[in-house]
Short mmCIF file of C-alpha atoms in Angstrom, two decimals:
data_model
loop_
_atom_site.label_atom_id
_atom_site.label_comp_id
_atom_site.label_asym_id
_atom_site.label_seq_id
_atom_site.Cartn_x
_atom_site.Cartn_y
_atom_site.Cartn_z
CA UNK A 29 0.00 0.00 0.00
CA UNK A 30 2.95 2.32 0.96
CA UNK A 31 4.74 1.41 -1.98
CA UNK A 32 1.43 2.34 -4.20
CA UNK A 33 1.38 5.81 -2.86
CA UNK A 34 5.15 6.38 -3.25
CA UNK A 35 4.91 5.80 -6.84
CA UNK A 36 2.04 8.14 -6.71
CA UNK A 37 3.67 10.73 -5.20
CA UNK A 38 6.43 10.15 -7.32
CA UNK A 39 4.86 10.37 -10.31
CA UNK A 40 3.34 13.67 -9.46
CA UNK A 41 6.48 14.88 -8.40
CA UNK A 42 7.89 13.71 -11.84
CA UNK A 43 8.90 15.48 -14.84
CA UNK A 44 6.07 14.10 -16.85
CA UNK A 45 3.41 16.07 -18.44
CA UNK A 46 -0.02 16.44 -16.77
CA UNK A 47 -1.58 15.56 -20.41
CA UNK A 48 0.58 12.26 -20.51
CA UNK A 49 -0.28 11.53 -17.03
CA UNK A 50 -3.89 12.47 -17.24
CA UNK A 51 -4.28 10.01 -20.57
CA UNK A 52 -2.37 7.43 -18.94
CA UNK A 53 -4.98 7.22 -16.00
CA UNK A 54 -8.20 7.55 -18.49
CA UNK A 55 -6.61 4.43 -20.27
CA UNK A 56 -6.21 3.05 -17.39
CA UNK A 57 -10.03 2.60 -16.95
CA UNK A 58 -10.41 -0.39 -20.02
CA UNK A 59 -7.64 -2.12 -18.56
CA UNK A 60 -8.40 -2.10 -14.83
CA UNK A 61 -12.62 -2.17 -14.69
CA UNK A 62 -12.87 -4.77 -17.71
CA UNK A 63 -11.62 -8.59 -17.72
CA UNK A 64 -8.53 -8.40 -18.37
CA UNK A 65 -7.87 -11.16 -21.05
CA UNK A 66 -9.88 -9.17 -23.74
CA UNK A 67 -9.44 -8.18 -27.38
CA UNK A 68 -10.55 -4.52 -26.33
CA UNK A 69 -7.44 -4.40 -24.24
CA UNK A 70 -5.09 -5.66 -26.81
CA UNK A 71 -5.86 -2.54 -28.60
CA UNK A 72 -5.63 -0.13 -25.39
CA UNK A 73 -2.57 -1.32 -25.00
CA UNK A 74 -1.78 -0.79 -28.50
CA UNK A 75 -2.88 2.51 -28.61
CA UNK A 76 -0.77 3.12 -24.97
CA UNK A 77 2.39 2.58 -26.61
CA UNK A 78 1.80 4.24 -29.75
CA UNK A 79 0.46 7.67 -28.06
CA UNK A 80 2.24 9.21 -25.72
CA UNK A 81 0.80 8.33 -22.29
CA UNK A 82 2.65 8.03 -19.05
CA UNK A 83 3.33 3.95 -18.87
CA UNK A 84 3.63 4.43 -15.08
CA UNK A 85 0.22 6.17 -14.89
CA UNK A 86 -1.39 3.65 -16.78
CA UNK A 87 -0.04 1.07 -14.93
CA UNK A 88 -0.45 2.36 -11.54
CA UNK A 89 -3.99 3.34 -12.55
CA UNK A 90 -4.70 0.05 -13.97
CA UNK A 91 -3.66 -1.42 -10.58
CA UNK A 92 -6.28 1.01 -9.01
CA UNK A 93 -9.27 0.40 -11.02
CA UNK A 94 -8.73 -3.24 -11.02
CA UNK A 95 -9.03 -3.20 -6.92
CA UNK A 96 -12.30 -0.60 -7.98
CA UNK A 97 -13.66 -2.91 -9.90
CA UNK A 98 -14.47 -5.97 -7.73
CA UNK A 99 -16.53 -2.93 -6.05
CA UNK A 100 -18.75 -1.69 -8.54
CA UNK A 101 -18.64 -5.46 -11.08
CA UNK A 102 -22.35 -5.47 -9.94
CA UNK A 103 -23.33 -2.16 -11.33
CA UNK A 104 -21.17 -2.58 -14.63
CA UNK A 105 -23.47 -6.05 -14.74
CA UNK A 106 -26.43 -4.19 -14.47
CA UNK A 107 -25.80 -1.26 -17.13
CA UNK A 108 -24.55 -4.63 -19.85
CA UNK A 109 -27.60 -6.27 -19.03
CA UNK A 110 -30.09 -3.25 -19.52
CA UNK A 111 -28.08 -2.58 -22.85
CA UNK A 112 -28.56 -5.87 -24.21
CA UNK A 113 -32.07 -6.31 -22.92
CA UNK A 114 -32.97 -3.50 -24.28
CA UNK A 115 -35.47 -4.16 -27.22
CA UNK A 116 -34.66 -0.94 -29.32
CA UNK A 117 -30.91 -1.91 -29.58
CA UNK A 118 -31.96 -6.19 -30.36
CA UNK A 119 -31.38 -5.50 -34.02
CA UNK A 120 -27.70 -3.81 -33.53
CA UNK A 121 -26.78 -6.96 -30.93
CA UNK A 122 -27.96 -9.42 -33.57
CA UNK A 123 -25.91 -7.95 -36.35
CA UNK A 124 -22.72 -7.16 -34.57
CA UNK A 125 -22.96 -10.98 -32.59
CA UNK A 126 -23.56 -12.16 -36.86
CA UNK A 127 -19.71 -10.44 -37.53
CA UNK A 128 -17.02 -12.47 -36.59
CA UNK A 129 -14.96 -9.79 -35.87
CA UNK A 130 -17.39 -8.44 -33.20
CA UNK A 131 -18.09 -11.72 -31.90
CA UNK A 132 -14.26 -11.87 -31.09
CA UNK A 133 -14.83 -9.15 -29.23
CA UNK A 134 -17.94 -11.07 -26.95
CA UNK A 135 -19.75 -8.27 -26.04
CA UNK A 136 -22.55 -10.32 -25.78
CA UNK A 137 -21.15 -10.51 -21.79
CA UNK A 138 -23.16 -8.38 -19.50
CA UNK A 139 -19.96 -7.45 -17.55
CA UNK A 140 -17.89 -7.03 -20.81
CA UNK A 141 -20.22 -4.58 -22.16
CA UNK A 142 -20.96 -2.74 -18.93
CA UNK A 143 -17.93 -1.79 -18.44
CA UNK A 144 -16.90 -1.21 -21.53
CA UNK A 145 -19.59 1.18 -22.09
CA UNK A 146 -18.98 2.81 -18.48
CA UNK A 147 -15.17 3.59 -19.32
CA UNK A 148 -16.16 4.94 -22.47
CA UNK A 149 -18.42 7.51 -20.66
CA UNK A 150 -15.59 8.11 -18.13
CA UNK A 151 -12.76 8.62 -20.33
CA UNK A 152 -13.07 12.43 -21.58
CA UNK A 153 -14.35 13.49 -17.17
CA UNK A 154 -11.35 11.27 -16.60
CA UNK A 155 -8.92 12.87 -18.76
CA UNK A 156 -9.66 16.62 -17.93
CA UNK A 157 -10.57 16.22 -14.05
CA UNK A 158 -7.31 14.34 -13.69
CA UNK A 159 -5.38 16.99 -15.52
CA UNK A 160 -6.89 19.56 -13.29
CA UNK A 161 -5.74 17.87 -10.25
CA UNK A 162 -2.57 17.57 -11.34
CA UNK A 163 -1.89 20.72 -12.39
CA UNK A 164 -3.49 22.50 -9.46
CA UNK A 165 -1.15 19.60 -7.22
CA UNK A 166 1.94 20.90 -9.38
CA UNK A 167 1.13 24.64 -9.11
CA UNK A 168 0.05 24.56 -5.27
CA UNK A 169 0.60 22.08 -2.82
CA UNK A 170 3.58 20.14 -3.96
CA UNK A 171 5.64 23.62 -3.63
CA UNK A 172 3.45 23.91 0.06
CA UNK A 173 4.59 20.79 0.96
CA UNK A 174 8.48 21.08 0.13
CA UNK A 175 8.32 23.68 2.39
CA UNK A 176 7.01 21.95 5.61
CA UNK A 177 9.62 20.89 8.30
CA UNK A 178 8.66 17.64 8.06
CA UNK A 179 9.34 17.08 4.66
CA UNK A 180 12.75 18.70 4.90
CA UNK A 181 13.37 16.19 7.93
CA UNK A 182 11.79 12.97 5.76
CA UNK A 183 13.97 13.79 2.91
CA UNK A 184 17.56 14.27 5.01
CA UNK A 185 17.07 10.88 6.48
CA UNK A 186 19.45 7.85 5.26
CA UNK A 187 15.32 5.82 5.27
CA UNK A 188 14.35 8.21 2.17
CA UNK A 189 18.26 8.24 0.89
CA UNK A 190 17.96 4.48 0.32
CA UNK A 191 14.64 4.74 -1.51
CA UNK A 192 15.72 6.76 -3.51
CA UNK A 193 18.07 4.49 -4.45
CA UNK A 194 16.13 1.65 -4.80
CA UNK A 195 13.87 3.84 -7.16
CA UNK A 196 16.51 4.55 -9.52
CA UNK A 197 17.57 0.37 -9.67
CA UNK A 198 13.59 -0.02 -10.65
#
């Protein structure tokens, strides 16, 4: 858990760009609140090393929303199951399930589809709220913080000195 928020904290602290960072956490959603071993995710992570997203955002975020998930897996059941119960959309389901390629795909699962559908709606709020936090972290409270005692004292003892180091080997 410690070592979660240290990489946190480090990657805020980082040189990285709030953009890079931000996009690394909104494509962080597919990976972490859908099954894992999809074809969907073969192309997020596709599309995460051809973009330029933060690869320790994404993972870090993926870690995040995969602990998330097992929380809200009921609710992402619920929205796949109203979407492919629902009889105005029957005629799309039956033609996309008819496609191989889409079948590949099997969002004909209620959880699959759920949460497909709920990242996609969280992606864009993702991307910008997460860039505001960031930037408002960067601009305010990081510089707040360097200045506390405490944080002088953390970062002069030989406890920090050796993370540090064992940062760099990682």
């Amino acid at each position: 858990m410690f070592n979660l928020l240290a990489k946190f904290l480090k990657l805020l602290n980082g040189d990285a760009s709030p953009g890079q960072i931000s996009l690394g956490f909104a494509f962080a959603l597919f990976v972490g609140l859908t099954p894992f071993f999809s074809l969907h995710n073969l192309i997020i992570l596709f599309l995460v090393c051809v973009i330029r997203v933060n690869l320790g955002a994404f993972f870090l975020g993926s870690a995040v929303f995969t602990l998330i998930a097992f929380i809200v897996d009921p609710l992402m059941i619920s929205v796949g199951e109203s979407l492919l119960n629902n009889p105005e959309l029957t005629s799309l389901w039956t033609g996309l399930y008819q496609s191989d390629v889409w079948r590949a795909f099997k969002f004909n699962h209620t959880l699959l589809l759920g949460s497909v559908v709920t990242a996609s709606v969280l992606f864009i709020p993702m991307v910008i709220v997460s860039r505001i936090i960031i930037s408002v972290y960067r601009e305010r409270l990081m510089k707040w913080f360097e200045k506390l005692q405490i944080s002088k004292m953390i970062k002069a003892s030989k406890f920090y000195k050796a993370y540090e180091k064992l940062g760099e080997l990682s």
